[in-house]
PDB file of C-alpha atoms in Angstrom:
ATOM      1  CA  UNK P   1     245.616-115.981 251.605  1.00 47.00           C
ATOM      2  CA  UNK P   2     243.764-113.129 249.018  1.00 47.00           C
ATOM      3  CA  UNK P   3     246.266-110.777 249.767  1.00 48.00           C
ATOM      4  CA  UNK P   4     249.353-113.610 248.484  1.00 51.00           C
ATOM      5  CA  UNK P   5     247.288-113.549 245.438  1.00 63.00           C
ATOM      6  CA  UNK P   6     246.812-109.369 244.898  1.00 71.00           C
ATOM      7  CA  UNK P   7     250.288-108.909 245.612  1.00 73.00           C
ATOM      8  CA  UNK P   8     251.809-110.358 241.559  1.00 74.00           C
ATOM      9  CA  UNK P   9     249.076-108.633 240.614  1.00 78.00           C
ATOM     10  CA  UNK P  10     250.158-105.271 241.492  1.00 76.00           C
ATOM     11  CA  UNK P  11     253.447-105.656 240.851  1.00 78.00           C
ATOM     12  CA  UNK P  12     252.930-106.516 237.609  1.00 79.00           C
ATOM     13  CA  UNK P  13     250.518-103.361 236.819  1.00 82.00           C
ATOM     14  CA  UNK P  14     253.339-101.162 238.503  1.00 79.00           C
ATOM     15  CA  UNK P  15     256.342-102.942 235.963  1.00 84.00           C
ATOM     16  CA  UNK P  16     254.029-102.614 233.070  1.00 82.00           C
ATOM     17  CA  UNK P  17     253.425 -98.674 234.125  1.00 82.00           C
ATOM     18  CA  UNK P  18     256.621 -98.010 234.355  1.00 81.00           C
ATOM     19  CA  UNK P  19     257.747 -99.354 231.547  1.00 82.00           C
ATOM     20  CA  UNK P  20     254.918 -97.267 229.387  1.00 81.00           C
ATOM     21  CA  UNK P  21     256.250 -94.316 231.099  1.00 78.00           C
ATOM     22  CA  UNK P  22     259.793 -95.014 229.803  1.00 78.00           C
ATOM     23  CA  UNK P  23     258.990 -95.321 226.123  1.00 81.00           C
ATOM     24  CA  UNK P  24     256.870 -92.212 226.473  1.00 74.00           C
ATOM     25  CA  UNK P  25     259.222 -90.189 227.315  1.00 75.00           C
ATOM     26  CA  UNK P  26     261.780 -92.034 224.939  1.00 77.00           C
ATOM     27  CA  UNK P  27     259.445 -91.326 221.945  1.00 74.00           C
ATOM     28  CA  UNK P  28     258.593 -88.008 223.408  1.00 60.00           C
ATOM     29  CA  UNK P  29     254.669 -88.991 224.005  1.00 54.00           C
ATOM     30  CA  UNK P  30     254.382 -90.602 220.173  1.00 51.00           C
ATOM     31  CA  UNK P  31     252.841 -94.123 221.786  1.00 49.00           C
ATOM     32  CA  UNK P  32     249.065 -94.457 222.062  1.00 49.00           C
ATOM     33  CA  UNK P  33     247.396 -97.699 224.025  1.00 47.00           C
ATOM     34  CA  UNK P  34     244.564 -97.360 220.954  1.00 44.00           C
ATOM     35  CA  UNK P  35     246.692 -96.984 217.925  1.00 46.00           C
ATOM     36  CA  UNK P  36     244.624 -94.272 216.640  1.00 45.00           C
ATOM     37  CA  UNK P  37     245.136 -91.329 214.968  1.00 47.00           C
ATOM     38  CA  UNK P  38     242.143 -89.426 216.204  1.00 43.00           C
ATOM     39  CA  UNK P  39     243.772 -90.177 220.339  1.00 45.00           C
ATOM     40  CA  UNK P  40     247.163 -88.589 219.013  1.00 48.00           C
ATOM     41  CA  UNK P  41     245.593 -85.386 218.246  1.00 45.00           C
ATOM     42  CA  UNK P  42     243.161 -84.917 221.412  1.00 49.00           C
ATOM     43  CA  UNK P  43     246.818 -85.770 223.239  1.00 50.00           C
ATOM     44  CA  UNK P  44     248.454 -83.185 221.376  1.00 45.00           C
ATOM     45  CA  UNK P  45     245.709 -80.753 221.910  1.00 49.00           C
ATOM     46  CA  UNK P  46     245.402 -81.020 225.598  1.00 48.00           C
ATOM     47  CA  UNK P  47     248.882 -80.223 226.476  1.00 47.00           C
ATOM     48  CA  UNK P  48     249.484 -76.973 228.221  1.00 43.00           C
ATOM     49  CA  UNK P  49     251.924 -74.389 226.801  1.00 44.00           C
ATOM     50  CA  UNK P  50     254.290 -75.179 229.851  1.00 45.00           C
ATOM     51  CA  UNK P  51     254.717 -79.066 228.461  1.00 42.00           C
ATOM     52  CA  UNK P  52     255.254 -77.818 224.817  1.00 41.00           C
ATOM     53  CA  UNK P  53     258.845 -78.718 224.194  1.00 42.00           C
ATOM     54  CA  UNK P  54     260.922 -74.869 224.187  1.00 45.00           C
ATOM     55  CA  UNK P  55     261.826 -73.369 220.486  1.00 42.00           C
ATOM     56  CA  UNK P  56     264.844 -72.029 220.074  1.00 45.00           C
ATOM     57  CA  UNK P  57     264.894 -68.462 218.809  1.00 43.00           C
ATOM     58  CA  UNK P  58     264.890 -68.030 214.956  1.00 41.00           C
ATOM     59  CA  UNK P  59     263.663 -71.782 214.650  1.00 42.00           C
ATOM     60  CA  UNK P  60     260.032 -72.783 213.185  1.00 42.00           C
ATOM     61  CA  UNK P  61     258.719 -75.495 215.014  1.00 47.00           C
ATOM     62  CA  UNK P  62     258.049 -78.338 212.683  1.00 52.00           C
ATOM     63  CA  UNK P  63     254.348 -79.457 212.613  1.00 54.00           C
ATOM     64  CA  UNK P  64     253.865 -83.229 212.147  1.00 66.00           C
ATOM     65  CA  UNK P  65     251.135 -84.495 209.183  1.00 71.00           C
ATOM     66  CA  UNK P  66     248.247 -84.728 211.540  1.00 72.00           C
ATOM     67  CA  UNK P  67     248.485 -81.389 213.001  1.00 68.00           C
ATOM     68  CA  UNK P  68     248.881 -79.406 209.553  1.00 68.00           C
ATOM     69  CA  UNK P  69     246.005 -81.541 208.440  1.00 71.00           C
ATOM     70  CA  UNK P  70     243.879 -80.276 211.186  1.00 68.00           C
ATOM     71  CA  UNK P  71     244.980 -76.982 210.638  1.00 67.00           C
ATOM     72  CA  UNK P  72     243.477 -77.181 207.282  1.00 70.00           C
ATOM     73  CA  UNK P  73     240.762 -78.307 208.242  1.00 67.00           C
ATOM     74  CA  UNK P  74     240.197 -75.477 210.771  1.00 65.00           C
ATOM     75  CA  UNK P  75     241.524 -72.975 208.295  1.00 63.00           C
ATOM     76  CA  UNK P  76     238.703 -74.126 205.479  1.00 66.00           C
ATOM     77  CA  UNK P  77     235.819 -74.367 208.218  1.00 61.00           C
ATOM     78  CA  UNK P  78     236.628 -70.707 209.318  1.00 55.00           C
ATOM     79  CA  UNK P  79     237.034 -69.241 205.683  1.00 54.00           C
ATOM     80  CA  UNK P  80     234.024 -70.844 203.891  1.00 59.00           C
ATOM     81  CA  UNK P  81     231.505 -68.534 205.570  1.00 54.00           C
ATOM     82  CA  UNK P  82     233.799 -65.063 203.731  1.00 49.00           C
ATOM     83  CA  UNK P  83     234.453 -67.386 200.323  1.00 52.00           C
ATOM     84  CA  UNK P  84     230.291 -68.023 199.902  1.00 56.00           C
ATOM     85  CA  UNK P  85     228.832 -65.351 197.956  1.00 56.00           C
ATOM     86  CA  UNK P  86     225.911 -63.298 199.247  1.00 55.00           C
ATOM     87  CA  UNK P  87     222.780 -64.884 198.356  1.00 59.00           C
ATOM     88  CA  UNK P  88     219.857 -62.540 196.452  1.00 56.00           C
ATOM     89  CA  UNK P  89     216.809 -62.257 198.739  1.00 58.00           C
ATOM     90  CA  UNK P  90     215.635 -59.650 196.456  1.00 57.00           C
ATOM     91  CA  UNK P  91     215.819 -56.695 199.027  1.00 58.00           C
ATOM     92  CA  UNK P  92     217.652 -53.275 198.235  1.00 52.00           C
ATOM     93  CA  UNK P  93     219.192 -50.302 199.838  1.00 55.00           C
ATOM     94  CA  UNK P  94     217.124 -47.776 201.159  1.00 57.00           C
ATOM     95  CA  UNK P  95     217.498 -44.486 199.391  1.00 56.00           C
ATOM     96  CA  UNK P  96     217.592 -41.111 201.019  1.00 57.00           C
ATOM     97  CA  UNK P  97     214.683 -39.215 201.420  1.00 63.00           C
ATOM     98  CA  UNK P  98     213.766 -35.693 200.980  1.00 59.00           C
ATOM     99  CA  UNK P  99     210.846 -33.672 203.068  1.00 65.00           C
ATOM    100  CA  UNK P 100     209.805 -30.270 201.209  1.00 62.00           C
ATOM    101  CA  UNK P 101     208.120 -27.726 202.573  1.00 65.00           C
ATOM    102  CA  UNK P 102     204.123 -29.274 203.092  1.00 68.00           C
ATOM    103  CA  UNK P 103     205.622 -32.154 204.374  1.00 68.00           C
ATOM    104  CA  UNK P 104     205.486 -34.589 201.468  1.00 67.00           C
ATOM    105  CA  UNK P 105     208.046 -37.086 201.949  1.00 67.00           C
ATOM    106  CA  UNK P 106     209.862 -37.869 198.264  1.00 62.00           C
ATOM    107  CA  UNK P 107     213.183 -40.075 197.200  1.00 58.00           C
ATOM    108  CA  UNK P 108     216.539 -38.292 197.568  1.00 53.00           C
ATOM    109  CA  UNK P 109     218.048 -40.188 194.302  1.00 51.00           C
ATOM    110  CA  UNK P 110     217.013 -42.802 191.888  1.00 51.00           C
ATOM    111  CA  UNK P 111     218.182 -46.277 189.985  1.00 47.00           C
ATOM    112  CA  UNK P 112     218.341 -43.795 186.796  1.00 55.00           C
ATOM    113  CA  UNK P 113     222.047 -42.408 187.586  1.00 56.00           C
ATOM    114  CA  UNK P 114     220.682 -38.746 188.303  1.00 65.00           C
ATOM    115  CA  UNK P 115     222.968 -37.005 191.241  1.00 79.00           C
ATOM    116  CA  UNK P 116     221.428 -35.944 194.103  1.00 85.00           C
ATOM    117  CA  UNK P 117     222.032 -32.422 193.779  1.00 87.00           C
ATOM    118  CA  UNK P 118     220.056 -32.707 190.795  1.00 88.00           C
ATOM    119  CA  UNK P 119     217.301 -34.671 192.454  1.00 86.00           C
ATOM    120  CA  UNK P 120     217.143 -31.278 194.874  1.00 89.00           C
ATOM    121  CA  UNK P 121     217.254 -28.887 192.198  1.00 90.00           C
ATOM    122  CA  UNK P 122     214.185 -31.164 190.562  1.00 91.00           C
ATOM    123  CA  UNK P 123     212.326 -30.869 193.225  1.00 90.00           C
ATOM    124  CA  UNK P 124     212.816 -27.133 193.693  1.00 91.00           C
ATOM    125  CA  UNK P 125     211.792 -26.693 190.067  1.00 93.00           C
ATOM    126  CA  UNK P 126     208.691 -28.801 190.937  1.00 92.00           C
ATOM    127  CA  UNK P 127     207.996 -26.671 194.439  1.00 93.00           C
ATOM    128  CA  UNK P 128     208.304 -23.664 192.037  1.00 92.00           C
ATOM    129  CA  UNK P 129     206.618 -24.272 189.262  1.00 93.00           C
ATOM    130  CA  UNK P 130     203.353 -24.987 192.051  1.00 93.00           C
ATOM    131  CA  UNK P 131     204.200 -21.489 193.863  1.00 93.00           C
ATOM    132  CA  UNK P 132     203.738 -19.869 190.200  1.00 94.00           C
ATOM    133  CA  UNK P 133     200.771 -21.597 189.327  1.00 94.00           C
ATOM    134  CA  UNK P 134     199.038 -20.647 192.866  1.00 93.00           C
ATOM    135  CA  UNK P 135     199.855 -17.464 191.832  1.00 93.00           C
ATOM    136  CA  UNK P 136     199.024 -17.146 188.423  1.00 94.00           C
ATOM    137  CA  UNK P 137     195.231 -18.732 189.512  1.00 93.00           C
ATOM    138  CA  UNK P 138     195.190 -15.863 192.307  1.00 94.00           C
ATOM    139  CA  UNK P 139     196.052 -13.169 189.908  1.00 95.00           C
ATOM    140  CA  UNK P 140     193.342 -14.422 187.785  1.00 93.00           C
ATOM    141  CA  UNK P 141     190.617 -14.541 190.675  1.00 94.00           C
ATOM    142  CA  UNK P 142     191.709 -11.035 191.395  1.00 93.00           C
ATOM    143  CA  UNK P 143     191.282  -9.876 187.627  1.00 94.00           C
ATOM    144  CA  UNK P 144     188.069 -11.477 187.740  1.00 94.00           C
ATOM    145  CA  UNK P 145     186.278 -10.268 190.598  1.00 95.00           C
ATOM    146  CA  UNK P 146     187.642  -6.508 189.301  1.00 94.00           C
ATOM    147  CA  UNK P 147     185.919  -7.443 186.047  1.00 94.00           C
ATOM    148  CA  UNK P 148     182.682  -8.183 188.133  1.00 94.00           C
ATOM    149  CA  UNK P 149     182.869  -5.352 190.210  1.00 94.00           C
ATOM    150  CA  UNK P 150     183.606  -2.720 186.992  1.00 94.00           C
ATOM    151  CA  UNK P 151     180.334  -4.449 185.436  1.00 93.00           C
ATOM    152  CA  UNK P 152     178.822  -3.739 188.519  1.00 94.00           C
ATOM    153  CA  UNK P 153     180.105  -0.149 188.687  1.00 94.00           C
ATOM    154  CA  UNK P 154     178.806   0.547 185.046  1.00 94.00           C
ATOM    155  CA  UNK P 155     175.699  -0.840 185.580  1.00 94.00           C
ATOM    156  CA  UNK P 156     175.151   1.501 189.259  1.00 94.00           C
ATOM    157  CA  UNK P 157     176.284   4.153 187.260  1.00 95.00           C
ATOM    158  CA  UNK P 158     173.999   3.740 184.152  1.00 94.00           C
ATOM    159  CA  UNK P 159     170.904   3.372 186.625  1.00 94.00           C
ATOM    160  CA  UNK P 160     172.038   6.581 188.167  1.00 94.00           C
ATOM    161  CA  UNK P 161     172.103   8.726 184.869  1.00 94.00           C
ATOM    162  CA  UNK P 162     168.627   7.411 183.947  1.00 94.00           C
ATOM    163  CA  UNK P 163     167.566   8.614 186.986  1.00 94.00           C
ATOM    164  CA  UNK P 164     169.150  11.821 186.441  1.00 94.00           C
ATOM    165  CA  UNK P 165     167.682  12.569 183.271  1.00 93.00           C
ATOM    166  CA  UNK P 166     164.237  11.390 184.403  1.00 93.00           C
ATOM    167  CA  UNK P 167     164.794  14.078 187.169  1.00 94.00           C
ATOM    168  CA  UNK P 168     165.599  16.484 184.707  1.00 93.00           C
ATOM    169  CA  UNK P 169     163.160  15.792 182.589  1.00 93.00           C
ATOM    170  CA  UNK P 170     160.728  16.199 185.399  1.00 93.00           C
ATOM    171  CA  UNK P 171     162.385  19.836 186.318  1.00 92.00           C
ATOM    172  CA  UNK P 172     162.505  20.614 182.629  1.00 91.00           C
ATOM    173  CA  UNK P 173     159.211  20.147 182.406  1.00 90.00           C
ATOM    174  CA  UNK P 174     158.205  22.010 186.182  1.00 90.00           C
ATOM    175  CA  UNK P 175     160.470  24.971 184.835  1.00 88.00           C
ATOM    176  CA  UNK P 176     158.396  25.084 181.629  1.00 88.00           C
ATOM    177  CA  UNK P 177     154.907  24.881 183.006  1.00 88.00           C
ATOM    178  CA  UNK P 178     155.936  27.437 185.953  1.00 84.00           C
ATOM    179  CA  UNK P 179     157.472  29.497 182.543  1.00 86.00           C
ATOM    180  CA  UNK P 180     153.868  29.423 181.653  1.00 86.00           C
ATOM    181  CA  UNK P 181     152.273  30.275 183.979  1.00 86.00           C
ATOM    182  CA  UNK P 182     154.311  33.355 184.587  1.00 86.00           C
ATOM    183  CA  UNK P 183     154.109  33.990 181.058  1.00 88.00           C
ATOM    184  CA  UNK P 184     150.275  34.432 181.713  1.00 88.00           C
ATOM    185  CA  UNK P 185     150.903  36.550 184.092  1.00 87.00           C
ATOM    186  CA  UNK P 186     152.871  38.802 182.493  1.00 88.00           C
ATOM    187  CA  UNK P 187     150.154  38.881 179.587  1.00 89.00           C
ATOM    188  CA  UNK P 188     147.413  39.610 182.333  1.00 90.00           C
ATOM    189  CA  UNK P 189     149.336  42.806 183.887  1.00 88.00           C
ATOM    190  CA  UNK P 190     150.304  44.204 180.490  1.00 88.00           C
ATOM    191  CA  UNK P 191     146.725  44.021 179.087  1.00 89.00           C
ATOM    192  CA  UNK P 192     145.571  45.664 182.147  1.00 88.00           C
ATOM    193  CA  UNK P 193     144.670  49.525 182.632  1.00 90.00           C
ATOM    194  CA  UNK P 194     148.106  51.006 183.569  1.00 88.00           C
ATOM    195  CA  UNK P 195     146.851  52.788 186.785  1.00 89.00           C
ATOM    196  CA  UNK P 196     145.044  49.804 187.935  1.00 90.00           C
ATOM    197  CA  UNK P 197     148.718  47.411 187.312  1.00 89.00           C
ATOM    198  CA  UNK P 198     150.559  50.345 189.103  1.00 89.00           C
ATOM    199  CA  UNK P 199     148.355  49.759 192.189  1.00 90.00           C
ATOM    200  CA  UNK P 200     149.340  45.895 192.486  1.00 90.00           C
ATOM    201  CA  UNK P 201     152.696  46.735 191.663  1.00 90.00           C
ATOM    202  CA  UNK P 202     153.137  49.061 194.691  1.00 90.00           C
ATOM    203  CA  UNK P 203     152.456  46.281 197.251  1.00 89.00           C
ATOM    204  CA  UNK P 204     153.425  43.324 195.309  1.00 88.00           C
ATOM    205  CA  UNK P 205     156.952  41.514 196.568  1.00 90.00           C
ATOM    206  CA  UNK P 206     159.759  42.981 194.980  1.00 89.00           C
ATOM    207  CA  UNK P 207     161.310  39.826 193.958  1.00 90.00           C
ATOM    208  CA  UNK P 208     158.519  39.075 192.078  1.00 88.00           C
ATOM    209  CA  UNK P 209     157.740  42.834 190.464  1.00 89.00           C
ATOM    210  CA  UNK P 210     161.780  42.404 189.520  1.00 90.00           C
ATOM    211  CA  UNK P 211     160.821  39.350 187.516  1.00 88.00           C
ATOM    212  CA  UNK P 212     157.165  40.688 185.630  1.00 89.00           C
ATOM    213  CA  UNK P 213     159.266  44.102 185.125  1.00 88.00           C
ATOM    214  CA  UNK P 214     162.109  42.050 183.156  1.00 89.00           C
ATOM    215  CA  UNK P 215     158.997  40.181 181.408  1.00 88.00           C
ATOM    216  CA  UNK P 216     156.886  42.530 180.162  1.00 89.00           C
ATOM    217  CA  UNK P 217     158.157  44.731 177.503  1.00 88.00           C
ATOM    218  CA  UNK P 218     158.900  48.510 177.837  1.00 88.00           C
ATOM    219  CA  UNK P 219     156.523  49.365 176.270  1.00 90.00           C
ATOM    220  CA  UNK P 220     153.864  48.254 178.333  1.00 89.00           C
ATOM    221  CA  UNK P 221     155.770  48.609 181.568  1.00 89.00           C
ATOM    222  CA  UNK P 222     156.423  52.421 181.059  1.00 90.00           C
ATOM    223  CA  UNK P 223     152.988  53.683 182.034  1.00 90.00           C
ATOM    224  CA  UNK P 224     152.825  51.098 184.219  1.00 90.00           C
ATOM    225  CA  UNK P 225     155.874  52.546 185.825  1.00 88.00           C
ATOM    226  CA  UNK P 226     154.717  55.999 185.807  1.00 90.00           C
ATOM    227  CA  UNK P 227     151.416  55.432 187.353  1.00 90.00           C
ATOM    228  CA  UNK P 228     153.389  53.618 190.101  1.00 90.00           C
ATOM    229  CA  UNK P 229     154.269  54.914 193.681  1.00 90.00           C
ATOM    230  CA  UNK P 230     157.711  57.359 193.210  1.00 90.00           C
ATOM    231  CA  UNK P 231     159.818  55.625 195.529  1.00 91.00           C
ATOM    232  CA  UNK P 232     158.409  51.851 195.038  1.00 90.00           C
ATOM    233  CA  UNK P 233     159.412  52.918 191.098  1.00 89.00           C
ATOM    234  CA  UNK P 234     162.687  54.090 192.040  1.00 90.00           C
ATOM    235  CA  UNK P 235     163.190  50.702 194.114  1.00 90.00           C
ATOM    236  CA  UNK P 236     162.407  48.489 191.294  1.00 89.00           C
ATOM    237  CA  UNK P 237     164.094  50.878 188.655  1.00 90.00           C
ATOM    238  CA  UNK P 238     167.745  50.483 190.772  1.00 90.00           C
ATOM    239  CA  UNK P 239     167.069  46.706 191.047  1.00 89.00           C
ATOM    240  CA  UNK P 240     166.311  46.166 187.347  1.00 87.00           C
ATOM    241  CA  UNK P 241     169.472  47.895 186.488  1.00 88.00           C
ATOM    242  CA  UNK P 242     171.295  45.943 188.979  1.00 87.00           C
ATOM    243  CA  UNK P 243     169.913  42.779 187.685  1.00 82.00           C
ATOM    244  CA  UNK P 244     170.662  43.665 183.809  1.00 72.00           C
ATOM    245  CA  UNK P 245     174.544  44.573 184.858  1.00 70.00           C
ATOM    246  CA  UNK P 246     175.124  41.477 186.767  1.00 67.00           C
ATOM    247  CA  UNK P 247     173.563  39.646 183.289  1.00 62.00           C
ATOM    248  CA  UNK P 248     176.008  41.498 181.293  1.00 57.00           C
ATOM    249  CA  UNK P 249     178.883  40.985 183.961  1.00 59.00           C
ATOM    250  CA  UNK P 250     177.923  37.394 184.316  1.00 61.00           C
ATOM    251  CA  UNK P 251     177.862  36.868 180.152  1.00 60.00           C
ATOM    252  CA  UNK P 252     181.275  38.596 180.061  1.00 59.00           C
ATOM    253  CA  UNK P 253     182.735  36.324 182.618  1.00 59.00           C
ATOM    254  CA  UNK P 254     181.054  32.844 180.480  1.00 54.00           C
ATOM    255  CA  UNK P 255     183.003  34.834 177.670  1.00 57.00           C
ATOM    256  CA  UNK P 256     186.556  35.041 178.856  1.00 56.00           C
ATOM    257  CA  UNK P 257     186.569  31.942 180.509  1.00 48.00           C
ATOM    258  CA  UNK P 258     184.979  29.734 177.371  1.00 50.00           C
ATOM    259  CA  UNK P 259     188.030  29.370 175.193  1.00 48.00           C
ATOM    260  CA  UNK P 260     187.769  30.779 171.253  1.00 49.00           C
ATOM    261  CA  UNK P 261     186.714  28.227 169.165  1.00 45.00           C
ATOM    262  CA  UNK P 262     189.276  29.458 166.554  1.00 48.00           C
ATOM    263  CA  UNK P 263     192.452  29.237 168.473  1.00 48.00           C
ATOM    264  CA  UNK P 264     191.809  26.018 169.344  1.00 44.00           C
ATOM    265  CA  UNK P 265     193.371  23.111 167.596  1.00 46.00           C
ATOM    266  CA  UNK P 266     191.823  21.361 164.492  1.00 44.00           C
ATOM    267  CA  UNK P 267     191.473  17.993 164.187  1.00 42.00           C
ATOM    268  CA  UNK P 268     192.592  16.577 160.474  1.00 43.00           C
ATOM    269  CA  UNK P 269     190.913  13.604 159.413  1.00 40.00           C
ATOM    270  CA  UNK P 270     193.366  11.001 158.264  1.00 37.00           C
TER     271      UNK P 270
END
């Protein structure tokens, strides 16, 4: 008895399908069961290249008012990101940098429109101008210290000639008093007795009777001399002479060597 009553049922579902599946393909899929737009285009969407209807060669396929509106619409959402203009976050480029030789880290270029090559030859300037400075301050330290050490040197050397001439003054004045004293000497023998002088002289060193003999004048050293011993007179006769021609050779040598004071050049006061 339920199955007489499913039966018109389901014939009348399989007339009424049939039917929508005539005017489909009739109208070529243009029916919808909503009557929507918006199910026209998700059908035309989800077909599959192989139920696209063929296109002959050389023909454009004609697109209906929906679809070249929802081309627009695609073609507008894609392009609106590349047509906005790029906001200002107020970051900039990065410029180049340049390392120099201690390691300092300095811009390769500027916003002032100077090139880079002459941002480099800048900077070389800048490196060279601190390489002649160095310089200059070490040629100064150098012209220093050789100041210092010339004061030094004048000062070594001026303690050095006072302590020459306080050494000379201290011979000077040995050679003087031993002058003297010898001078006394000389005085003593030559206001002895001649016989009594001629008997020192004979034993006295020889060195030392050269030096009274030379002292004492000839006239008190001739009887002197002839009271003397014959060969200690003839000894200190040949060493006087010897010592009187090596004064007269040694006062002609000072003589040639020491230039003539007249052949020499004047000097003209200006």
């Amino acid at each position: 008895m339920k199955t007489l009553r499913l039966l018109p049922i389901v014939l009348v579902a399989v007339t009424a399908l049939l039917l929508l599946k005539s005017i489909g393909l009739i109208t070529q899929g243009g029916y919808t069961l909503l009557g929507t737009d918006v199910a026209q285009a998700q059908e035309v969407n989800s077909q599959t290249p192989d139920a696209a209807p063929n296109v002959e060669e050389g023909q454009v396929e004609q697109l209906s008012a929906i679809e070249e509106a929802a081309a627009q619409r695609a073609a507008d959402s894609l392009f609106s990101s590349v047509n906005q203009p790029i906001r200002d976050n107020g970051q900039v480029d990065a410029l180049p940098t340049l390392e120099n030789e201690d390691g300092e880290i300095s811009e390769f270029g500027n916003a002032d429109g100077v090139s880079l090559t002459e941002q480099a030859l800048l900077q070389r300037l800048r490196e060279r101008r601190a390489e002649l400075d160095a310089r200059e301050q070490a040629i100064e330290l150098q012209e220093n210290l050789v100041v210092a050490a010339e004061a030094r040197l004048n000062e070594r050397i001026a303690y050095l000639q006072a302590i020459e001439a306080q050494v000379q003054a201290l011979v000077d004045q040995q050679q003087a008093q031993d002058e003297g004293q010898f001078d006394a000497l000389v005085s003593m023998y030559a206001n002895m007795k001649s016989s009594d002088a001629a008997s020192v002289f004979n034993s006295l060193n020889m060195d030392v009777l050269l030096r009274l003999a030379i002292k004492m004048s000839p006239r008190k050293m001739s009887p002197i001399l002839a009271d003397m011993n014959t060969e200690r007179a003839q000894q200190l006769t040949v060493r006087m002479a010897t010592a009187q021609n090596s004064s007269v050779q040694t006062q002609a040598a000072i003589d040639q060597v020491s230039p003539d004071m007249a052949s020499l050049p004047q000097i003209v006061g200006q």
